[in-house]
Coordinates of C-alpha atoms (C1' of nucleotides) in Angstrom, one line a residue:
Chain A
M26 CA -44.6 -53.9 -21.4
A27 CA -44.1 -51.3 -24.0
S28 CA -47.8 -51.2 -24.7
K29 CA -47.7 -48.1 -26.9
Q30 CA -51.7 -47.9 -27.2
S31 CA -51.5 -44.7 -29.0
G32 CA -50.3 -46.1 -32.4
K33 CA -49.2 -42.6 -33.6
K34 CA -45.7 -41.8 -33.5
S35 CA -45.7 -38.2 -32.8
E36 CA -48.2 -37.6 -30.2
G37 CA -47.6 -34.1 -28.5
S38 CA -46.8 -36.2 -25.4
D39 CA -45.5 -34.2 -22.7
K40 CA -45.5 -37.3 -20.4
V41 CA -43.7 -35.7 -17.5
G42 CA -46.3 -33.1 -17.4
T43 CA -49.0 -35.4 -17.3
I44 CA -47.6 -37.3 -14.4
C45 CA -47.0 -34.0 -12.7
R46 CA -50.6 -33.0 -13.2
A47 CA -52.0 -36.2 -12.1
L48 CA -50.0 -36.3 -8.8
R49 CA -50.6 -32.5 -8.2
R50 CA -54.3 -33.2 -8.4
A51 CA -54.1 -36.2 -6.4
I52 CA -52.1 -34.4 -3.8
I53 CA -54.6 -31.5 -3.5
E54 CA -57.6 -33.9 -3.3
Q55 CA -55.9 -35.5 -0.4
A56 CA -56.1 -38.8 -2.1
L57 CA -52.2 -38.7 -1.5
E58 CA -51.4 -38.0 1.8
P59 CA -48.2 -36.3 3.3
G60 CA -45.8 -39.0 3.7
A61 CA -47.2 -41.3 1.1
K62 CA -44.3 -43.4 -0.7
L63 CA -44.0 -42.6 -4.5
P64 CA -41.7 -45.4 -5.9
E65 CA -40.6 -44.6 -9.4
D66 CA -41.5 -48.1 -10.6
A67 CA -45.0 -47.9 -9.4
L68 CA -45.5 -44.5 -10.9
G69 CA -43.9 -45.6 -14.2
E70 CA -46.1 -48.5 -14.4
R71 CA -49.4 -46.6 -13.5
F72 CA -48.8 -43.9 -16.3
G73 CA -47.4 -46.4 -18.6
V74 CA -43.9 -44.9 -19.1
S75 CA -40.5 -45.8 -17.8
R76 CA -38.9 -45.0 -14.6
T77 CA -36.9 -42.2 -16.3
I78 CA -39.9 -40.3 -16.9
A79 CA -41.4 -41.1 -13.5
R80 CA -38.1 -39.7 -12.0
H81 CA -38.1 -36.7 -14.0
A82 CA -41.7 -35.9 -12.8
L83 CA -40.8 -36.4 -9.2
G84 CA -38.0 -33.9 -9.7
Q85 CA -40.3 -31.4 -11.0
L86 CA -42.6 -31.9 -8.2
A87 CA -39.7 -31.6 -5.6
A88 CA -38.9 -28.3 -7.2
E89 CA -42.4 -27.2 -6.3
G90 CA -42.2 -28.3 -2.8
L91 CA -44.8 -31.0 -3.2
V92 CA -42.6 -34.0 -3.0
E93 CA -39.7 -34.8 -0.8
L94 CA -36.7 -36.5 -2.5
R95 CA -34.2 -38.4 -0.3
R96 CA -31.3 -39.9 -1.9
N97 CA -31.3 -43.6 -2.4
R98 CA -34.7 -43.5 -0.7
I99 CA -38.3 -43.8 -2.0
A100 CA -39.7 -40.3 -2.6
V101 CA -42.8 -39.2 -0.5
V102 CA -45.3 -36.6 -0.6
A103 CA -44.0 -33.6 1.4
T104 CA -44.7 -33.3 5.0
P105 CA -44.3 -29.6 5.9
S106 CA -44.0 -28.6 9.4
W107 CA -46.5 -26.4 11.1
Q108 CA -44.2 -23.5 10.7
E109 CA -43.5 -24.2 7.1
A110 CA -47.2 -24.1 6.5
R111 CA -47.6 -20.9 8.2
D112 CA -44.8 -19.4 6.3
A113 CA -46.4 -20.7 3.0
F114 CA -49.6 -18.9 3.9
D115 CA -47.8 -15.7 4.6
I116 CA -46.2 -15.8 1.4
R117 CA -49.5 -16.7 -0.5
I118 CA -51.2 -13.6 1.2
E119 CA -48.4 -11.2 -0.1
L120 CA -48.6 -12.8 -3.6
E121 CA -52.4 -12.8 -3.9
R122 CA -52.8 -9.2 -2.4
L123 CA -50.4 -8.5 -5.5
V124 CA -52.8 -10.1 -7.7
V125 CA -56.0 -8.5 -6.8
R126 CA -54.2 -5.2 -6.6
Q127 CA -53.3 -5.4 -10.4
L128 CA -56.9 -6.8 -11.1
A129 CA -59.0 -4.1 -9.1
G130 CA -61.2 -2.4 -11.4
R131 CA -59.4 -4.1 -14.6
L132 CA -61.5 -7.1 -15.0
S133 CA -63.7 -7.3 -18.1
K134 CA -67.2 -8.3 -17.9
S135 CA -66.7 -11.8 -19.2
Q136 CA -63.8 -12.4 -16.5
I137 CA -66.1 -11.4 -13.9
A138 CA -68.8 -13.7 -15.4
T139 CA -66.2 -16.6 -15.2
L140 CA -65.4 -15.8 -11.6
K141 CA -68.9 -15.7 -10.6
A142 CA -69.5 -19.1 -12.5
H143 CA -66.6 -20.7 -10.8
V144 CA -67.9 -19.8 -7.6
D145 CA -71.5 -20.9 -8.3
A146 CA -69.5 -24.3 -9.2
E147 CA -68.0 -24.2 -5.7
D148 CA -71.4 -23.7 -4.2
A149 CA -72.9 -26.5 -6.1
A150 CA -70.0 -28.7 -4.8
R151 CA -70.6 -28.0 -1.2
N152 CA -72.3 -31.1 -0.4
G153 CA -69.9 -33.3 -2.4
P154 CA -66.7 -34.7 -1.2
D155 CA -64.2 -32.4 0.7
A156 CA -61.7 -33.0 -1.9
V157 CA -63.5 -31.4 -4.7
S158 CA -64.4 -28.3 -2.6
I159 CA -60.8 -27.9 -1.6
R160 CA -59.8 -28.1 -5.2
L161 CA -62.3 -25.8 -6.6
A162 CA -61.6 -23.2 -3.9
T163 CA -57.7 -23.4 -4.7
E164 CA -58.6 -23.2 -8.4
F165 CA -60.6 -20.0 -7.9
H166 CA -57.4 -18.4 -6.5
I167 CA -55.4 -19.7 -9.5
L168 CA -58.1 -18.2 -11.9
L169 CA -57.5 -14.8 -10.4
A170 CA -53.9 -15.0 -10.7
Q171 CA -54.3 -16.2 -14.4
M172 CA -56.3 -13.1 -15.1
T173 CA -53.2 -10.9 -14.3
N174 CA -51.7 -12.2 -17.4
S175 CA -48.4 -12.6 -15.7
P176 CA -46.9 -16.2 -16.2
I177 CA -44.6 -15.6 -13.2
L178 CA -47.2 -14.6 -11.0
V179 CA -49.4 -17.6 -12.0
R180 CA -46.6 -19.9 -11.3
Y181 CA -45.8 -18.9 -8.0
V182 CA -49.4 -18.5 -6.9
S183 CA -50.3 -21.9 -8.3
E184 CA -47.2 -23.3 -6.4
V185 CA -47.6 -21.7 -3.0
A186 CA -51.5 -22.6 -3.3
Y187 CA -51.0 -26.0 -3.8
R188 CA -48.4 -26.2 -0.9
C189 CA -51.1 -24.5 1.2
C190 CA -53.7 -27.2 0.2
L191 CA -50.9 -29.9 1.2
T192 CA -51.1 -28.2 4.6
L193 CA -54.7 -28.9 4.9
S194 CA -53.9 -32.6 4.5
M195 CA -51.7 -32.3 7.5
F196 CA -53.3 -30.0 10.0
S197 CA -56.7 -29.4 9.1
R198 CA -59.9 -31.3 10.3
P199 CA -63.3 -31.9 8.4
H200 CA -63.0 -28.8 6.6
S201 CA -65.5 -25.9 6.7
S202 CA -65.2 -24.1 3.5
E203 CA -68.7 -22.8 3.3
C204 CA -67.9 -19.2 4.7
A205 CA -64.9 -19.2 2.0
I206 CA -67.4 -19.2 -0.6
N207 CA -69.0 -16.1 0.6
E208 CA -65.6 -14.6 1.0
H209 CA -64.9 -15.3 -2.7
R210 CA -68.0 -13.6 -3.7
Q211 CA -67.3 -10.5 -1.8
L212 CA -63.8 -10.6 -3.4
I213 CA -65.4 -10.5 -6.9
A214 CA -67.7 -7.8 -6.0
A215 CA -65.0 -5.5 -4.6
L216 CA -62.8 -6.4 -7.6
A217 CA -65.7 -5.3 -9.9
A218 CA -66.2 -2.1 -7.9
G219 CA -62.3 -1.4 -8.5
D220 CA -61.8 -0.6 -4.8
E221 CA -58.1 -1.5 -4.7
A222 CA -57.8 -1.1 -0.8
K223 CA -60.7 -3.0 -0.1
V224 CA -60.1 -5.9 -2.2
M225 CA -56.5 -6.3 -0.9
G226 CA -57.9 -6.3 2.7
L227 CA -60.4 -8.8 1.8
M228 CA -57.8 -11.0 0.4
H229 CA -55.6 -10.8 3.4
T230 CA -58.6 -11.4 5.7
H231 CA -59.7 -14.3 3.7
L232 CA -56.5 -16.1 3.3
D233 CA -55.5 -15.5 7.1
S234 CA -58.9 -16.8 8.3
V235 CA -58.2 -19.9 6.0
A236 CA -54.8 -20.3 7.3
N237 CA -56.1 -19.9 10.9
R238 CA -58.8 -22.4 10.3
A239 CA -56.7 -24.8 8.7
L240 CA -53.7 -24.9 11.0
V241 CA -55.1 -26.5 14.0
T242 CA -53.8 -30.0 14.9
P243 CA -52.3 -32.8 13.0
V244 CA -54.5 -35.6 11.6
P245 CA -53.7 -39.3 11.5
P246 CA -52.8 -40.8 8.3
R247 CA -55.1 -43.3 6.6
G248 CA -52.8 -45.3 4.5
R249 CA -53.9 -46.8 1.2
D250 CA -52.4 -48.4 -1.6
L251 CA -50.8 -46.2 -4.1
L252 CA -52.0 -47.8 -7.3
D253 CA -55.4 -47.9 -6.1
I254 CA -55.2 -44.1 -5.1
L255 CA -53.7 -43.2 -8.3
A256 CA -56.2 -45.0 -10.6
P257 CA -58.7 -42.1 -11.2
Y258 CA -55.7 -39.9 -11.8
A259 CA -54.1 -41.8 -14.6
A260 CA -56.4 -40.4 -17.1
D261 CA -55.1 -36.9 -17.1
E262 CA -58.6 -35.3 -17.3
D263 CA -57.6 -31.7 -17.3
D264 CA -61.0 -30.2 -16.8
E265 CA -63.7 -31.5 -14.7
K266 CA -65.7 -34.4 -16.0
N267 CA -65.0 -37.0 -13.3
A268 CA -64.0 -34.2 -11.1
A269 CA -67.6 -34.1 -9.4
K270 CA -67.1 -37.6 -8.4
P271 CA -63.4 -38.2 -8.3
A272 CA -62.5 -40.4 -5.3
K273 CA -65.1 -43.2 -4.5
A274 CA -64.1 -46.5 -6.0
V275 CA -61.0 -46.6 -3.7
R276 CA -60.8 -49.5 -1.4
L277 CA -59.3 -49.1 1.9
R278 CA -56.4 -51.3 2.0
A279 CA -55.0 -51.4 5.7
A280 CA -51.5 -50.7 4.7
A281 CA -49.5 -51.1 8.1
A282 CA -49.0 -48.0 9.7
E283 CA -45.7 -46.4 8.5
Chain B
M10 CA -17.8 -46.0 -22.8
A11 CA -17.7 -46.6 -19.1
S12 CA -15.0 -44.3 -18.4
K13 CA -16.3 -44.1 -14.9
Q14 CA -13.1 -43.7 -13.0
S15 CA -14.7 -42.4 -9.9
G16 CA -12.8 -44.8 -7.6
K17 CA -14.8 -44.0 -4.7
K18 CA -18.2 -45.8 -4.7
S19 CA -20.1 -43.6 -2.5
E20 CA -19.4 -40.1 -3.4
G21 CA -22.1 -38.0 -1.8
S22 CA -22.9 -36.9 -5.4
D23 CA -25.8 -35.0 -6.2
K24 CA -24.6 -34.4 -9.6
V25 CA -27.7 -32.9 -10.7
G26 CA -27.5 -30.1 -8.1
T27 CA -23.8 -29.4 -8.9
I28 CA -24.9 -28.8 -12.7
C29 CA -27.7 -26.5 -11.6
R30 CA -25.5 -24.6 -9.2
A31 CA -22.9 -24.0 -11.9
L32 CA -25.3 -23.0 -14.4
R33 CA -27.3 -20.7 -12.2
R34 CA -23.9 -19.1 -11.4
A35 CA -22.9 -18.8 -14.8
I36 CA -26.1 -17.2 -15.8
I37 CA -26.3 -14.8 -12.9
E38 CA -22.6 -13.8 -13.7
Q39 CA -23.8 -13.1 -17.3
A40 CA -21.4 -15.5 -18.8
L41 CA -24.3 -17.3 -20.1
E42 CA -26.5 -14.7 -21.7
P43 CA -30.3 -15.1 -22.4
G44 CA -30.8 -17.4 -25.4
A45 CA -27.5 -19.1 -25.1
K46 CA -27.8 -22.6 -26.1
L47 CA -27.5 -25.5 -23.8
P48 CA -27.4 -28.8 -25.4
E49 CA -27.5 -31.9 -23.3
D50 CA -24.4 -33.4 -24.7
A51 CA -22.3 -30.5 -24.3
L52 CA -23.4 -30.1 -20.7
G53 CA -23.0 -33.7 -20.0
E54 CA -19.5 -33.8 -21.4
R55 CA -18.5 -30.6 -19.6
F56 CA -19.5 -31.9 -16.2
G57 CA -18.4 -35.5 -16.6
V58 CA -22.1 -37.1 -16.6
S59 CA -24.4 -38.5 -18.9
R60 CA -27.2 -36.8 -20.9
T61 CA -29.6 -38.2 -18.6
I62 CA -28.5 -36.0 -15.6
A63 CA -27.7 -32.9 -17.8
R64 CA -31.2 -33.3 -19.0
H65 CA -32.6 -33.4 -15.4
A66 CA -30.7 -30.4 -14.4
L67 CA -32.2 -28.7 -17.3
G68 CA -35.7 -29.7 -16.1
Q69 CA -35.0 -28.2 -12.7
L70 CA -33.4 -25.0 -14.0
A71 CA -36.7 -24.6 -16.4
A72 CA -38.8 -25.1 -13.2
E73 CA -37.1 -22.1 -11.8
G74 CA -37.5 -20.1 -14.8
L75 CA -33.8 -19.8 -15.8
V76 CA -34.0 -22.0 -18.7
E77 CA -36.5 -22.4 -21.7
L78 CA -37.3 -25.9 -22.8
R79 CA -38.7 -26.5 -26.0
R80 CA -39.7 -30.0 -27.3
N81 CA -37.1 -31.6 -29.5
R82 CA -35.2 -28.3 -29.4
I83 CA -32.0 -27.3 -27.8
A84 CA -32.6 -25.7 -24.4
V85 CA -31.7 -22.1 -24.2
V86 CA -31.2 -19.6 -21.4
A87 CA -34.6 -18.1 -20.7
T88 CA -35.2 -14.7 -22.3
P89 CA -37.8 -12.9 -20.3
S90 CA -39.8 -10.2 -21.9
W91 CA -39.7 -6.7 -20.4
Q92 CA -43.1 -7.2 -19.0
E93 CA -42.0 -10.4 -17.5
A94 CA -39.1 -8.9 -16.0
R95 CA -41.1 -5.9 -14.5
D96 CA -43.5 -8.7 -13.0
A97 CA -40.6 -10.5 -11.4
F98 CA -39.3 -7.4 -9.6
D99 CA -42.7 -6.6 -8.4
I100 CA -43.1 -10.0 -6.9
R101 CA -39.6 -9.7 -5.7
I102 CA -40.5 -6.5 -3.7
E103 CA -43.5 -7.9 -2.0
L104 CA -41.5 -11.1 -1.1
E105 CA -38.5 -9.1 0.3
R106 CA -40.7 -6.7 2.1
L107 CA -42.0 -9.8 3.9
V108 CA -38.3 -10.8 4.7
V109 CA -37.5 -7.7 6.2
R110 CA -40.5 -7.3 7.9
Q111 CA -39.9 -10.6 9.8
L112 CA -36.2 -9.5 10.4
A113 CA -36.6 -6.0 11.7
G114 CA -35.3 -5.8 15.0
R115 CA -34.9 -9.6 15.4
L116 CA -31.4 -9.8 13.9
S117 CA -28.5 -11.1 16.4
K118 CA -25.3 -9.1 16.6
S119 CA -23.4 -11.8 14.8
Q120 CA -26.1 -11.7 12.0
I121 CA -25.7 -8.2 11.5
A122 CA -22.0 -8.5 11.5
T123 CA -22.4 -10.9 8.8
L124 CA -24.3 -8.7 6.8
K125 CA -21.8 -5.8 7.3
A126 CA -19.1 -8.0 6.2
H127 CA -21.0 -8.9 3.0
V128 CA -21.7 -5.3 2.1
D129 CA -17.8 -4.7 2.7
A130 CA -17.2 -7.4 0.4
E131 CA -19.5 -5.8 -2.1
D132 CA -17.5 -2.6 -1.7
A133 CA -14.5 -4.4 -2.3
A134 CA -15.4 -5.8 -5.5
R135 CA -16.8 -2.6 -6.6
N136 CA -13.8 -2.1 -9.1
G137 CA -13.7 -5.7 -9.9
P138 CA -15.6 -7.4 -12.8
D139 CA -19.5 -6.4 -13.2
A140 CA -20.3 -10.1 -12.9
V141 CA -18.9 -10.2 -9.3
S142 CA -20.7 -7.1 -8.2
I143 CA -24.0 -8.5 -9.5
R144 CA -23.6 -11.5 -7.9
L145 CA -22.7 -10.2 -4.5
A146 CA -25.6 -7.9 -4.6
T147 CA -27.9 -10.7 -5.2
E148 CA -26.5 -12.7 -2.7
F149 CA -26.8 -10.1 0.0
H150 CA -30.6 -10.3 -0.6
I151 CA -30.5 -14.0 -0.3
L152 CA -28.5 -13.7 2.8
L153 CA -31.1 -11.6 4.3
A154 CA -33.9 -14.4 3.2
Q155 CA -31.9 -17.1 4.8
M156 CA -31.8 -15.2 8.1
T157 CA -35.7 -15.7 8.3
N158 CA -35.0 -19.3 8.8
S159 CA -38.0 -19.9 6.4
P160 CA -36.9 -22.6 3.7
I161 CA -39.9 -21.5 1.5
L162 CA -39.2 -18.0 1.8
V163 CA -35.5 -18.5 1.0
R164 CA -36.4 -20.5 -2.1
Y165 CA -38.8 -18.2 -3.5
V166 CA -36.6 -15.0 -2.8
S167 CA -33.7 -16.8 -4.2
E168 CA -35.5 -18.0 -7.4
V169 CA -37.0 -14.6 -8.0
A170 CA -33.8 -12.8 -7.4
Y171 CA -32.0 -15.1 -10.1
R172 CA -34.7 -14.2 -12.5
C173 CA -34.2 -10.6 -11.9
C174 CA -30.6 -11.0 -12.3
L175 CA -31.2 -12.6 -15.6
T176 CA -33.1 -9.5 -16.7
L177 CA -30.2 -7.5 -16.1
S178 CA -28.5 -9.2 -18.9
M179 CA -31.1 -8.4 -21.1
F180 CA -32.1 -4.8 -20.5
S181 CA -29.6 -3.3 -18.5
R182 CA -26.3 -1.6 -19.6
P183 CA -22.9 -1.2 -17.9
H184 CA -24.3 -1.4 -14.6
S185 CA -23.8 1.2 -11.8
S186 CA -24.6 -0.7 -8.5
E187 CA -22.5 1.7 -6.0
C188 CA -25.5 3.3 -4.9
A189 CA -27.0 0.1 -4.2
I190 CA -24.3 -0.5 -1.7
N191 CA -25.3 2.3 0.4
E192 CA -28.8 1.3 0.3
H193 CA -27.6 -2.0 1.6
R194 CA -26.0 -0.2 4.4
Q195 CA -29.1 1.7 5.2
L196 CA -31.1 -1.3 5.2
I197 CA -28.7 -3.0 7.8
A198 CA -29.2 0.1 9.8
A199 CA -32.7 0.0 9.9
L200 CA -33.1 -3.6 10.5
A201 CA -30.9 -3.2 13.5
A202 CA -32.8 -0.3 14.7
G203 CA -35.9 -2.5 14.5
D204 CA -37.9 0.0 12.5
E205 CA -40.2 -2.1 10.8
A206 CA -42.2 0.5 8.6
K207 CA -38.7 2.2 7.6
V208 CA -37.1 -0.9 6.6
M209 CA -40.1 -2.1 4.4
G210 CA -40.1 1.2 2.9
L211 CA -36.4 1.1 2.3
M212 CA -36.5 -2.4 0.7
H213 CA -39.3 -1.0 -1.6
T214 CA -37.5 1.8 -2.8
H215 CA -34.3 -0.1 -3.2
L216 CA -35.7 -2.8 -5.4
D217 CA -37.8 -0.3 -7.3
S218 CA -35.0 1.8 -8.3
V219 CA -32.7 -1.3 -9.2
A220 CA -35.7 -2.3 -11.5
N221 CA -36.0 1.2 -12.9
R222 CA -32.2 1.4 -13.5
A223 CA -32.1 -2.2 -14.9
L224 CA -35.0 -2.2 -17.2
V225 CA -34.2 0.2 -19.9
T226 CA -33.2 -0.9 -23.2
P227 CA -32.0 -4.3 -24.7
V228 CA -28.3 -5.3 -25.1
P229 CA -27.0 -7.1 -28.0
P230 CA -25.5 -10.5 -27.3
R231 CA -22.0 -11.4 -27.5
G232 CA -22.1 -15.0 -28.5
R233 CA -19.2 -17.2 -27.2
D234 CA -18.7 -20.9 -27.1
L235 CA -20.6 -22.5 -24.6
L236 CA -17.6 -25.0 -23.4
D237 CA -15.3 -22.0 -23.1
I238 CA -17.9 -20.2 -21.1
L239 CA -18.6 -22.9 -18.7
A240 CA -15.1 -23.9 -18.1
P241 CA -14.6 -21.8 -15.0
Y242 CA -17.7 -23.2 -13.6
A243 CA -17.2 -26.7 -13.7
A244 CA -15.4 -27.0 -10.7
D245 CA -18.5 -26.6 -8.5
E246 CA -17.1 -24.0 -6.1
D247 CA -20.2 -23.6 -4.0
D248 CA -18.6 -20.8 -2.1
E249 CA -15.8 -18.4 -2.7
K250 CA -12.6 -19.6 -4.1
N251 CA -12.3 -18.7 -7.8
A252 CA -14.7 -15.8 -7.7
A253 CA -12.6 -12.8 -7.2
K254 CA -12.9 -13.0 -3.4
P255 CA -16.4 -12.8 -2.8
A256 CA -16.2 -12.6 0.8
K257 CA -15.9 -14.7 3.7
A258 CA -19.1 -13.4 5.0
V259 CA -21.1 -15.7 2.7
R260 CA -20.7 -18.2 5.5
L261 CA -24.1 -18.4 6.9
R262 CA -25.3 -21.4 8.5
A263 CA -29.0 -21.7 8.4
A264 CA -30.7 -23.3 11.4
A265 CA -30.9 -27.1 12.0
A266 CA -30.0 -29.0 8.8
E267 CA -33.2 -31.1 8.9
Chain C
dC5 C1' -25.3 -16.9 -58.2
dC6 C1' -29.5 -18.0 -56.2
dT7 C1' -33.3 -21.5 -55.1
dC8 C1' -34.9 -25.5 -53.2
dA9 C1' -35.0 -30.2 -52.0
dA10 C1' -33.0 -34.3 -50.3
dA11 C1' -29.6 -36.4 -47.6
dA12 C1' -26.7 -36.1 -43.8
dA13 C1' -25.7 -34.4 -39.0
dA14 C1' -26.9 -33.0 -34.7
dG15 C1' -29.9 -33.2 -30.9
dT16 C1' -33.8 -34.6 -28.1
dG17 C1' -37.3 -38.4 -26.1
dC18 C1' -37.5 -42.2 -23.9
dA19 C1' -36.8 -47.4 -22.4
dT20 C1' -33.5 -50.5 -20.6
dG21 C1' -29.6 -52.3 -18.2
dC22 C1' -26.5 -52.7 -14.3
dA23 C1' -24.3 -51.1 -10.2
dA24 C1' -24.7 -49.4 -5.7
dT25 C1' -27.4 -48.4 -1.6
dT26 C1' -31.0 -49.2 1.7
dG27 C1' -34.3 -51.6 4.5
dA28 C1' -36.3 -56.0 6.4
dG29 C1' -36.3 -60.1 7.8
dG30 C1' -33.6 -64.2 9.5
dC31 C1' -30.2 -66.3 12.6
dG32 C1' -27.0 -66.7 16.3
dC33 C1' -25.9 -65.4 21.0
dA34 C1' -26.3 -63.7 25.4
Chain D
dT18 C1' -36.8 -62.2 25.5
dG19 C1' -33.9 -58.9 23.3
dC20 C1' -29.9 -57.3 20.5
dG21 C1' -26.4 -57.2 17.0
dC22 C1' -24.9 -59.2 12.4
dC23 C1' -25.7 -60.8 8.0
dT24 C1' -28.0 -61.8 3.7
dC25 C1' -31.1 -60.6 0.4
dA26 C1' -35.0 -58.4 -2.0
dA27 C1' -36.5 -53.8 -3.2
dT28 C1' -35.2 -49.6 -5.0
dT29 C1' -32.6 -45.7 -6.7
dG30 C1' -28.4 -43.5 -9.4
dC31 C1' -26.9 -43.4 -13.8
dA32 C1' -25.0 -44.6 -18.5
dT33 C1' -26.2 -46.2 -22.9
dG34 C1' -28.7 -47.3 -27.0
dC35 C1' -32.1 -46.5 -30.5
dA36 C1' -35.9 -44.1 -32.7
dC37 C1' -37.5 -40.0 -33.9
dT38 C1' -37.2 -34.9 -35.1
dT39 C1' -35.0 -30.7 -36.2
dT40 C1' -31.1 -28.4 -38.2
dT41 C1' -27.6 -27.9 -41.5
dT42 C1' -25.3 -29.3 -45.5
dT43 C1' -25.1 -30.4 -50.2
dG44 C1' -26.0 -30.4 -54.9
dA45 C1' -28.6 -30.1 -59.2
dG46 C1' -31.5 -27.1 -62.0
dG47 C1' -32.5 -22.7 -63.3

DNA sequence: CCTCAAAAAAGTGCATGCAATTGAGGCGCA
DNA sequence: TGCGCCTCAATTGCATGCACTTTTTTGAGG
């Protein structure tokens, strides 16, 4: 143990944040499914930290609603009910309407370019794995929130967007997000035009249709091994890089149905 | 060392939650002001736990935005900027409009009675300490959120309401919430009448005016000793008792506990 | 009396150890 | 076969210890 590979003493570590980011990503890419167990030991080992840190990270994720903590029991990825999923989308709609209301007609050229580039990336990833499409679509919304320059709004939108992502794992099937890409483009156009009412309506429609497409019927769990699942996430790549081909080397490992 | 006298082995402890609740309350009652230092040691000592637990609690509160965590530095009560405060209120307005939209015309008789009782309690506390009035006013809104039976909505409304409370500490002076009590009564009436549009408008106006009254100009800090401040909160009274007499109304049981 | 550096104190960051709880298998018994 | 009880491995709950960082205090020199 204690394999401190960094060598440096004062690394700007934030180990807890690293683990949180990794797990969040694993969850929104559906590598970790709702109900998946998250033992402190395994997490600590995977990320090279002690249980104390893993535990703290789980606490944070629980505060965000991505993880369920049961006393004296192994933590699991949250398993929202259908109703909770619907509630999350309702909240998300209001929050994101607020975002675009603040943004309409106030975006700089470079911001609009950034948004367009992101949607192009979504487009490019359309034929790749679903996991990436889903993540990119979510990140588009977070990107919008960030442009409001309101840290609070960013936090709430991110959080609720992640939760909505999670519900996709539970209730959605194959996933068909092509249309969503077009809606994103329309959104950008309306934002650039500064049509506040229209952009709010578009966002409402967009999210509502995503919710309606998403919340259909439960999906059976796959059941894989935690350590394998987490392998590609342990590196803490904050940007893309391996993002375009994130999950593939993962063996299916016939974990007994839980 | 090992002064664990607990005697009972399986106390349903949730020590972290206890500390969080106590600190939240101390913050919203303005006993702990923005910028107040929260050393892990002192917290642990005050609540009879180790630093590990105190630290974890601080992490949770930081996730809620009530506490600021700086690496290698003592944690402090959050000090939102004026703009952040305004943003928080904007978000709160949207969330609470969502609450009353769901509630309009759907409240049972007993729920309405509960709400009325709470407002009566607010009225009774009008001449008491400001701290209590503020807390009760905030709890009224949380009570409403709880009646939606949407855990997610409850969480977000609570969180943002606490944050708004915090901004009162920073930017508000003496506090004049009498009018707010009337607005609460109007809200109840409109909810009972089931007038969705009216109740949403009322909530908007109410919160907006609270925000405008609150966000005026900074207030100088008082500066007292942490241990003294926390003394009355260490007991973890989740409901009334030592709080002036906050109301027997706060007794709401959300739906199924699972 | 002020300035600044070095030492001491205070405080956080994190791993580790031990007690307590839970869940799973194994065994007896009907 | 099926059911309840018991034991034990797995795992969490939490305190403590040590290393490192920041803040405060001290004290010598100007």
